[in-house]
PDB file of C-alpha atoms and ligand atoms in Angstrom:
ATOM      1  CA  MET A   1     -31.528  11.186  41.889  1.00 86.00           C
ATOM      2  CA  GLU A   2     -28.802  13.557  41.585  1.00 89.00           C
ATOM      3  CA  ARG A   3     -24.924  13.014  42.777  1.00 92.00           C
ATOM      4  CA  LEU A   4     -24.531  14.431  46.370  1.00 93.00           C
ATOM      5  CA  ASN A   5     -22.309  17.420  45.509  1.00 93.00           C
ATOM      6  CA  LYS A   6     -25.072  19.071  43.414  1.00 90.00           C
ATOM      7  CA  TYR A   7     -27.232  18.293  46.133  1.00 90.00           C
ATOM      8  CA  ILE A   8     -25.154  19.897  48.739  1.00 90.00           C
ATOM      9  CA  SER A   9     -24.257  22.463  45.955  1.00 87.00           C
ATOM     10  CA  LYS A  10     -27.738  24.101  45.200  1.00 81.00           C
ATOM     11  CA  SER A  11     -28.531  24.106  49.001  1.00 81.00           C
ATOM     12  CA  GLY A  12     -26.034  26.758  48.682  1.00 75.00           C
ATOM     13  CA  VAL A  13     -23.815  25.686  51.546  1.00 81.00           C
ATOM     14  CA  CYS A  14     -20.832  25.574  49.157  1.00 86.00           C
ATOM     15  CA  SER A  15     -20.027  25.077  45.871  1.00 86.00           C
ATOM     16  CA  ARG A  16     -19.836  21.511  44.153  1.00 90.00           C
ATOM     17  CA  ARG A  17     -16.037  20.864  44.342  1.00 91.00           C
ATOM     18  CA  LYS A  18     -15.852  22.045  48.130  1.00 92.00           C
ATOM     19  CA  ALA A  19     -18.833  19.818  48.648  1.00 94.00           C
ATOM     20  CA  ASP A  20     -16.643  16.896  47.172  1.00 95.00           C
ATOM     21  CA  GLU A  21     -13.485  17.981  49.769  1.00 95.00           C
ATOM     22  CA  LEU A  22     -16.034  18.070  52.537  1.00 95.00           C
ATOM     23  CA  ILE A  23     -17.628  14.253  51.393  1.00 96.00           C
ATOM     24  CA  MET A  24     -13.717  12.991  50.905  1.00 95.00           C
ATOM     25  CA  SER A  25     -12.698  14.445  54.961  1.00 95.00           C
ATOM     26  CA  GLY A  26     -15.798  12.774  56.144  1.00 96.00           C
ATOM     27  CA  LYS A  27     -18.357  15.482  57.115  1.00 96.00           C
ATOM     28  CA  VAL A  28     -20.975  14.502  54.927  1.00 96.00           C
ATOM     29  CA  SER A  29     -23.595  11.834  56.082  1.00 95.00           C
ATOM     30  CA  VAL A  30     -26.892  10.655  54.254  1.00 95.00           C
ATOM     31  CA  ASN A  31     -29.518   8.916  56.522  1.00 94.00           C
ATOM     32  CA  GLY A  32     -27.113   9.356  59.575  1.00 94.00           C
ATOM     33  CA  GLU A  33     -24.077   7.101  57.530  1.00 95.00           C
ATOM     34  CA  VAL A  34     -20.517   9.172  56.799  1.00 96.00           C
ATOM     35  CA  ILE A  35     -20.244   8.985  52.874  1.00 95.00           C
ATOM     36  CA  ARG A  36     -16.672   9.362  51.507  1.00 94.00           C
ATOM     37  CA  GLU A  37     -17.885   7.936  47.669  1.00 92.00           C
ATOM     38  CA  LEU A  38     -17.733  11.003  45.517  1.00 92.00           C
ATOM     39  CA  GLY A  39     -20.536   9.634  43.079  1.00 90.00           C
ATOM     40  CA  THR A  40     -22.908   8.932  45.758  1.00 93.00           C
ATOM     41  CA  LYS A  41     -26.679   9.412  44.249  1.00 93.00           C
ATOM     42  CA  VAL A  42     -29.695  11.156  47.002  1.00 91.00           C
ATOM     43  CA  SER A  43     -33.008  11.588  46.068  1.00 86.00           C
ATOM     44  CA  GLY A  44     -35.450  14.338  48.095  1.00 77.00           C
ATOM     45  CA  SER A  45     -36.360  11.891  50.536  1.00 83.00           C
ATOM     46  CA  ASP A  46     -32.697  11.401  51.850  1.00 89.00           C
ATOM     47  CA  VAL A  47     -31.787  13.308  54.948  1.00 91.00           C
ATOM     48  CA  VAL A  48     -27.996  14.989  54.077  1.00 94.00           C
ATOM     49  CA  GLU A  49     -25.797  16.386  56.808  1.00 94.00           C
ATOM     50  CA  VAL A  50     -22.758  18.680  56.359  1.00 94.00           C
ATOM     51  CA  SER A  51     -20.853  18.776  59.831  1.00 93.00           C
ATOM     52  CA  GLY A  52     -23.734  17.840  61.567  1.00 92.00           C
ATOM     53  CA  ASN A  53     -26.450  20.271  59.987  1.00 90.00           C
ATOM     54  CA  VAL A  54     -29.121  18.852  58.166  1.00 91.00           C
ATOM     55  CA  ILE A  55     -29.080  20.274  54.132  1.00 88.00           C
ATOM     56  CA  LYS A  56     -32.437  21.318  52.989  1.00 79.00           C
ATOM     57  CA  ASN A  57     -33.352  21.250  49.212  1.00 74.00           C
ATOM     58  CA  GLU A  58     -36.086  24.050  49.000  1.00 76.00           C
ATOM     59  CA  ILE A  59     -37.917  24.438  45.883  1.00 83.00           C
ATOM     60  CA  LYS A  60     -35.846  27.192  43.990  1.00 90.00           C
ATOM     61  CA  GLU A  61     -36.417  30.623  43.291  1.00 94.00           C
ATOM     62  CA  TYR A  62     -35.204  33.181  41.605  1.00 97.00           C
ATOM     63  CA  TYR A  63     -35.728  37.128  41.328  1.00 98.00           C
ATOM     64  CA  LEU A  64     -35.040  40.353  39.399  1.00 98.00           C
ATOM     65  CA  LEU A  65     -35.365  43.122  41.757  1.00 98.00           C
ATOM     66  CA  TYR A  66     -34.784  46.770  40.718  1.00 98.00           C
ATOM     67  CA  LYS A  67     -33.002  48.113  43.526  1.00 98.00           C
ATOM     68  CA  PRO A  68     -33.561  50.983  45.322  1.00 98.00           C
ATOM     69  CA  ARG A  69     -30.807  53.748  46.752  1.00 98.00           C
ATOM     70  CA  GLU A  70     -30.472  53.008  50.126  1.00 98.00           C
ATOM     71  CA  VAL A  71     -30.675  49.334  50.571  1.00 98.00           C
ATOM     72  CA  ILE A  72     -28.568  46.846  51.686  1.00 98.00           C
ATOM     73  CA  SER A  73     -27.346  44.428  49.234  1.00 98.00           C
ATOM     74  CA  ALA A  74     -27.501  41.125  51.827  1.00 97.00           C
ATOM     75  CA  VAL A  75     -30.346  39.608  54.155  1.00 96.00           C
ATOM     76  CA  SER A  76     -30.222  41.221  57.048  1.00 95.00           C
ATOM     77  CA  ASP A  77     -28.887  44.168  58.619  1.00 95.00           C
ATOM     78  CA  ASP A  78     -27.812  45.302  61.923  1.00 95.00           C
ATOM     79  CA  LYS A  79     -28.241  48.572  61.867  1.00 95.00           C
ATOM     80  CA  GLY A  80     -31.954  47.917  61.034  1.00 94.00           C
ATOM     81  CA  ARG A  81     -31.539  49.330  57.550  1.00 96.00           C
ATOM     82  CA  ARG A  82     -33.380  47.938  54.269  1.00 98.00           C
ATOM     83  CA  VAL A  83     -32.315  45.059  52.595  1.00 98.00           C
ATOM     84  CA  VAL A  84     -32.985  43.562  49.448  1.00 98.00           C
ATOM     85  CA  THR A  85     -34.561  40.705  50.275  1.00 98.00           C
ATOM     86  CA  ASP A  86     -37.471  42.898  52.467  1.00 98.00           C
ATOM     87  CA  PHE A  87     -38.679  43.434  48.989  1.00 98.00           C
ATOM     88  CA  ILE A  88     -39.534  40.122  47.637  1.00 98.00           C
ATOM     89  CA  ASP A  89     -42.624  38.385  48.763  1.00 97.00           C
ATOM     90  CA  THR A  90     -41.556  34.749  49.584  1.00 94.00           C
ATOM     91  CA  ASN A  91     -41.337  32.362  52.658  1.00 88.00           C
ATOM     92  CA  SER A  92     -37.524  31.101  51.132  1.00 87.00           C
ATOM     93  CA  ARG A  93     -34.178  31.531  52.257  1.00 88.00           C
ATOM     94  CA  ILE A  94     -33.625  33.428  49.603  1.00 94.00           C
ATOM     95  CA  PHE A  95     -30.103  35.770  49.293  1.00 96.00           C
ATOM     96  CA  PRO A  96     -28.544  38.283  46.678  1.00 98.00           C
ATOM     97  CA  VAL A  97     -26.482  36.965  43.909  1.00 97.00           C
ATOM     98  CA  GLY A  98     -23.248  39.539  44.551  1.00 95.00           C
ATOM     99  CA  ARG A  99     -23.876  42.730  45.575  1.00 96.00           C
ATOM    100  CA  LEU A 100     -24.912  46.419  44.724  1.00 98.00           C
ATOM    101  CA  ASP A 101     -23.404  49.066  46.649  1.00 98.00           C
ATOM    102  CA  TYR A 102     -25.826  50.977  49.349  1.00 98.00           C
ATOM    103  CA  ASP A 103     -26.745  54.218  46.916  1.00 98.00           C
ATOM    104  CA  THR A 104     -26.432  52.197  43.722  1.00 98.00           C
ATOM    105  CA  THR A 105     -29.680  51.470  41.841  1.00 98.00           C
ATOM    106  CA  GLY A 106     -30.591  48.637  39.097  1.00 98.00           C
ATOM    107  CA  ILE A 107     -30.774  44.820  38.765  1.00 98.00           C
ATOM    108  CA  ILE A 108     -29.893  42.859  40.984  1.00 98.00           C
ATOM    109  CA  LEU A 109     -30.696  38.965  41.251  1.00 98.00           C
ATOM    110  CA  LEU A 110     -32.245  36.892  44.273  1.00 98.00           C
ATOM    111  CA  THR A 111     -32.477  33.325  44.432  1.00 96.00           C
ATOM    112  CA  ASN A 112     -32.242  30.398  47.115  1.00 92.00           C
ATOM    113  CA  ASP A 113     -30.356  28.167  44.620  1.00 91.00           C
ATOM    114  CA  GLY A 114     -26.498  28.098  45.903  1.00 89.00           C
ATOM    115  CA  GLU A 115     -25.492  26.809  43.003  1.00 88.00           C
ATOM    116  CA  LEU A 116     -26.778  29.360  40.527  1.00 93.00           C
ATOM    117  CA  SER A 117     -24.909  32.162  42.608  1.00 93.00           C
ATOM    118  CA  ASN A 118     -21.874  30.169  42.796  1.00 90.00           C
ATOM    119  CA  ILE A 119     -21.550  29.838  38.824  1.00 91.00           C
ATOM    120  CA  LEU A 120     -22.489  33.928  38.750  1.00 95.00           C
ATOM    121  CA  THR A 121     -20.244  34.855  40.981  1.00 92.00           C
ATOM    122  CA  HIS A 122     -17.384  32.929  40.703  1.00 87.00           C
ATOM    123  CA  PRO A 123     -14.204  34.928  39.288  1.00 80.00           C
ATOM    124  CA  SER A 124     -13.305  33.012  36.510  1.00 82.00           C
ATOM    125  CA  LYS A 125     -17.028  33.686  34.913  1.00 81.00           C
ATOM    126  CA  ASP A 126     -17.153  36.921  32.715  1.00 86.00           C
ATOM    127  CA  VAL A 127     -20.840  37.756  33.494  1.00 94.00           C
ATOM    128  CA  GLU A 128     -21.219  41.167  31.673  1.00 96.00           C
ATOM    129  CA  LYS A 129     -22.808  44.070  33.794  1.00 97.00           C
ATOM    130  CA  GLU A 130     -23.646  47.241  32.455  1.00 98.00           C
ATOM    131  CA  TYR A 131     -23.772  50.440  33.967  1.00 98.00           C
ATOM    132  CA  LEU A 132     -25.011  53.845  33.414  1.00 98.00           C
ATOM    133  CA  ALA A 133     -22.706  55.945  35.593  1.00 98.00           C
ATOM    134  CA  LYS A 134     -22.923  59.662  36.512  1.00 98.00           C
ATOM    135  CA  VAL A 135     -20.067  62.010  37.274  1.00 98.00           C
ATOM    136  CA  ARG A 136     -18.941  65.063  38.052  1.00 98.00           C
ATOM    137  CA  GLY A 137     -17.166  66.699  34.840  1.00 98.00           C
ATOM    138  CA  PHE A 138     -16.515  66.098  31.669  1.00 98.00           C
ATOM    139  CA  PHE A 139     -15.529  62.797  30.849  1.00 98.00           C
ATOM    140  CA  LYS A 140     -12.384  62.976  28.420  1.00 98.00           C
ATOM    141  CA  LYS A 141     -12.392  60.403  25.777  1.00 98.00           C
ATOM    142  CA  GLU A 142      -8.465  59.531  26.246  1.00 98.00           C
ATOM    143  CA  ASP A 143      -9.592  58.541  30.405  1.00 98.00           C
ATOM    144  CA  ALA A 144     -12.699  56.468  28.601  1.00 98.00           C
ATOM    145  CA  LEU A 145      -9.716  54.701  26.818  1.00 98.00           C
ATOM    146  CA  VAL A 146      -7.584  54.309  29.599  1.00 98.00           C
ATOM    147  CA  LEU A 147      -9.988  52.780  32.238  1.00 98.00           C
ATOM    148  CA  SER A 148     -11.464  50.539  28.810  1.00 98.00           C
ATOM    149  CA  ARG A 149      -8.273  48.720  28.776  1.00 98.00           C
ATOM    150  CA  GLY A 150      -7.932  47.985  32.275  1.00 97.00           C
ATOM    151  CA  VAL A 151      -6.360  49.852  35.145  1.00 98.00           C
ATOM    152  CA  VAL A 152      -4.704  48.202  38.182  1.00 97.00           C
ATOM    153  CA  ILE A 153      -6.614  48.318  41.676  1.00 96.00           C
ATOM    154  CA  ASP A 154      -5.008  46.889  44.752  1.00 94.00           C
ATOM    155  CA  GLY A 155      -2.241  45.732  42.633  1.00 96.00           C
ATOM    156  CA  VAL A 156      -4.558  43.933  40.170  1.00 95.00           C
ATOM    157  CA  LYS A 157      -4.625  44.734  36.807  1.00 97.00           C
ATOM    158  CA  THR A 158      -8.790  45.270  35.718  1.00 96.00           C
ATOM    159  CA  LYS A 159      -9.958  43.547  32.842  1.00 95.00           C
ATOM    160  CA  ARG A 160     -10.955  44.920  29.437  1.00 96.00           C
ATOM    161  CA  ALA A 161     -14.480  46.812  29.877  1.00 97.00           C
ATOM    162  CA  VAL A 162     -16.138  49.421  28.357  1.00 98.00           C
ATOM    163  CA  PHE A 163     -16.314  52.960  29.078  1.00 98.00           C
ATOM    164  CA  LYS A 164     -18.407  55.425  27.171  1.00 98.00           C
ATOM    165  CA  LEU A 165     -19.719  59.164  27.086  1.00 98.00           C
ATOM    166  CA  GLU A 166     -23.031  58.929  26.288  1.00 98.00           C
ATOM    167  CA  ARG A 167     -23.593  62.504  27.538  1.00 98.00           C
ATOM    168  CA  TYR A 168     -22.354  65.503  28.938  1.00 98.00           C
ATOM    169  CA  ASP A 169     -24.333  68.079  30.769  1.00 98.00           C
ATOM    170  CA  LYS A 170     -22.924  71.399  30.595  1.00 98.00           C
ATOM    171  CA  LYS A 171     -26.107  72.835  33.369  1.00 97.00           C
ATOM    172  CA  SER A 172     -24.851  70.411  36.067  1.00 97.00           C
ATOM    173  CA  ASP A 173     -21.225  69.640  35.042  1.00 98.00           C
ATOM    174  CA  ALA A 174     -21.810  66.035  34.889  1.00 98.00           C
ATOM    175  CA  SER A 175     -21.199  63.067  32.319  1.00 98.00           C
ATOM    176  CA  TYR A 176     -23.267  60.066  31.761  1.00 98.00           C
ATOM    177  CA  VAL A 177     -20.919  57.136  31.256  1.00 98.00           C
ATOM    178  CA  LYS A 178     -22.051  54.113  29.857  1.00 98.00           C
ATOM    179  CA  VAL A 179     -19.924  51.292  31.787  1.00 98.00           C
ATOM    180  CA  VAL A 180     -19.548  47.349  30.920  1.00 98.00           C
ATOM    181  CA  ILE A 181     -17.729  45.130  33.155  1.00 97.00           C
ATOM    182  CA  SER A 182     -17.100  41.757  33.626  1.00 95.00           C
ATOM    183  CA  GLU A 183     -15.505  41.209  37.021  1.00 92.00           C
ATOM    184  CA  GLY A 184     -17.484  41.978  40.138  1.00 87.00           C
ATOM    185  CA  ARG A 185     -14.465  43.458  42.691  1.00 91.00           C
ATOM    186  CA  ASN A 186     -16.003  45.455  45.476  1.00 93.00           C
ATOM    187  CA  HIS A 187     -16.895  48.921  44.259  1.00 96.00           C
ATOM    188  CA  GLN A 188     -14.999  48.700  41.082  1.00 97.00           C
ATOM    189  CA  VAL A 189     -16.653  51.249  39.122  1.00 98.00           C
ATOM    190  CA  LYS A 190     -16.668  54.133  41.737  1.00 98.00           C
ATOM    191  CA  ASN A 191     -12.903  52.839  42.061  1.00 98.00           C
ATOM    192  CA  MET A 192     -11.534  52.870  38.294  1.00 98.00           C
ATOM    193  CA  PHE A 193     -13.333  56.464  37.680  1.00 98.00           C
ATOM    194  CA  SER A 194     -11.519  57.523  41.166  1.00 98.00           C
ATOM    195  CA  LEU A 195      -8.502  56.357  40.250  1.00 97.00           C
ATOM    196  CA  LEU A 196      -8.894  59.025  37.271  1.00 98.00           C
ATOM    197  CA  GLY A 197     -10.027  61.752  39.544  1.00 98.00           C
ATOM    198  CA  TYR A 198     -13.676  61.436  38.658  1.00 98.00           C
ATOM    199  CA  GLU A 199     -16.426  61.505  41.636  1.00 98.00           C
ATOM    200  CA  THR A 200     -19.395  58.791  41.132  1.00 98.00           C
ATOM    201  CA  LEU A 201     -22.567  60.749  41.412  1.00 98.00           C
ATOM    202  CA  LYS A 202     -24.920  58.013  40.590  1.00 98.00           C
ATOM    203  CA  LEU A 203     -24.706  54.495  39.270  1.00 98.00           C
ATOM    204  CA  LYS A 204     -27.466  52.401  38.416  1.00 98.00           C
ATOM    205  CA  ARG A 205     -27.106  48.805  37.094  1.00 98.00           C
ATOM    206  CA  GLU A 206     -28.981  48.435  33.933  1.00 98.00           C
ATOM    207  CA  ARG A 207     -27.753  44.768  32.588  1.00 98.00           C
ATOM    208  CA  TYR A 208     -27.051  41.702  33.895  1.00 98.00           C
ATOM    209  CA  ALA A 209     -25.835  39.167  31.193  1.00 97.00           C
ATOM    210  CA  PHE A 210     -28.532  39.251  28.930  1.00 97.00           C
ATOM    211  CA  LEU A 211     -31.164  40.741  31.704  1.00 98.00           C
ATOM    212  CA  THR A 212     -32.366  43.937  31.654  1.00 98.00           C
ATOM    213  CA  LEU A 213     -34.745  46.009  33.840  1.00 98.00           C
ATOM    214  CA  GLY A 214     -37.378  45.813  31.396  1.00 97.00           C
ATOM    215  CA  ASN A 215     -40.890  47.918  32.809  1.00 97.00           C
ATOM    216  CA  LEU A 216     -39.803  47.586  36.445  1.00 98.00           C
ATOM    217  CA  LYS A 217     -39.666  50.564  38.684  1.00 98.00           C
ATOM    218  CA  SER A 218     -37.409  51.381  41.582  1.00 98.00           C
ATOM    219  CA  GLY A 219     -38.551  48.539  44.335  1.00 98.00           C
ATOM    220  CA  GLU A 220     -39.980  46.334  42.221  1.00 98.00           C
ATOM    221  CA  TYR A 221     -39.150  42.621  41.018  1.00 98.00           C
ATOM    222  CA  ARG A 222     -40.390  39.830  38.890  1.00 98.00           C
ATOM    223  CA  LYS A 223     -40.078  35.781  38.721  1.00 98.00           C
ATOM    224  CA  LEU A 224     -37.275  34.678  36.243  1.00 98.00           C
ATOM    225  CA  SER A 225     -38.592  32.272  33.714  1.00 97.00           C
ATOM    226  CA  LEU A 226     -37.141  28.741  33.339  1.00 95.00           C
ATOM    227  CA  LYS A 227     -35.828  29.633  30.177  1.00 97.00           C
ATOM    228  CA  GLU A 228     -34.030  32.624  31.611  1.00 98.00           C
ATOM    229  CA  VAL A 229     -32.685  30.629  34.530  1.00 97.00           C
ATOM    230  CA  LYS A 230     -31.645  27.850  32.065  1.00 96.00           C
ATOM    231  CA  GLN A 231     -29.402  30.532  30.142  1.00 97.00           C
ATOM    232  CA  LEU A 232     -28.038  31.664  33.206  1.00 97.00           C
ATOM    233  CA  TYR A 233     -26.951  28.044  33.913  1.00 94.00           C
ATOM    234  CA  SER A 234     -25.589  27.896  30.316  1.00 93.00           C
ATOM    235  CA  LEU A 235     -22.850  30.535  31.523  1.00 88.00           C
ATOM    236  CA  ARG A 236     -21.384  27.766  33.121  1.00 77.00           C
TER     237      ARG A 236
HETATM  238  N1  URA B 301     -19.134  49.120  40.846  1.00 91.80           N
HETATM  239  C1  URA B 301     -19.350  49.954  42.267  1.00 91.80           C
HETATM  240  O1  URA B 301     -18.780  50.936  42.500  1.00 91.80           O
HETATM  241  N2  URA B 301     -20.791  50.093  42.763  1.00 91.80           N
HETATM  242  C2  URA B 301     -21.474  48.996  42.665  1.00 91.80           C
HETATM  243  O2  URA B 301     -22.300  49.079  43.877  1.00 91.80           O
HETATM  244  C3  URA B 301     -21.288  47.782  41.353  1.00 91.80           C
HETATM  245  C4  URA B 301     -20.207  48.482  40.710  1.00 91.80           C
END
């Protein structure tokens, strides 16, 4: 048996708090009966409906994919481009946790566990993401300092971050920069570089929290272990 709000959020419909709101507003029924009690417990054999739609609680699956370039971080694409779920061999309705741009490569998690996805993508969660960026030109030390301390994008200052020059390649006039951020704003890394006049030529996410790509090659994936899933939950 588990609490109704947890059951709903695990299915990916919404967060636990939102589930409480739905319960209180009479949008949730269990075995055909509207339930407004927040503490109600349900089991796998109960039929839970939210706004008339039956919630299915499938077995949870967790994957780490090395996303290639030119792949959309979504479950479908109206232009017929490849999407991250195409790479995973499963019949479950998995979805990506957060997003990487079409041309960004590297780690992306996929799951059908809405609760974990909500935890990891909640703006208050400081889940670290580490990138290797290739930018045009020489990346100056003073610019690294400015970006690490935070810059204002769309009226909001970015949180403290790490921007560190790893290597400058004179021949191609490009810098390789390690970037660690704990937010997930749209195109954040590229926008931060661009604010100081740097064009991002390549971007690869090498770490998500404690998870790295290991020996995976582009397009390959692996299942997360139970221990890793528990560790991700402990970031709550
Ligand atoms: N920042 C970006 O600009 N793009 C990504 O895909 C991820 C982080």
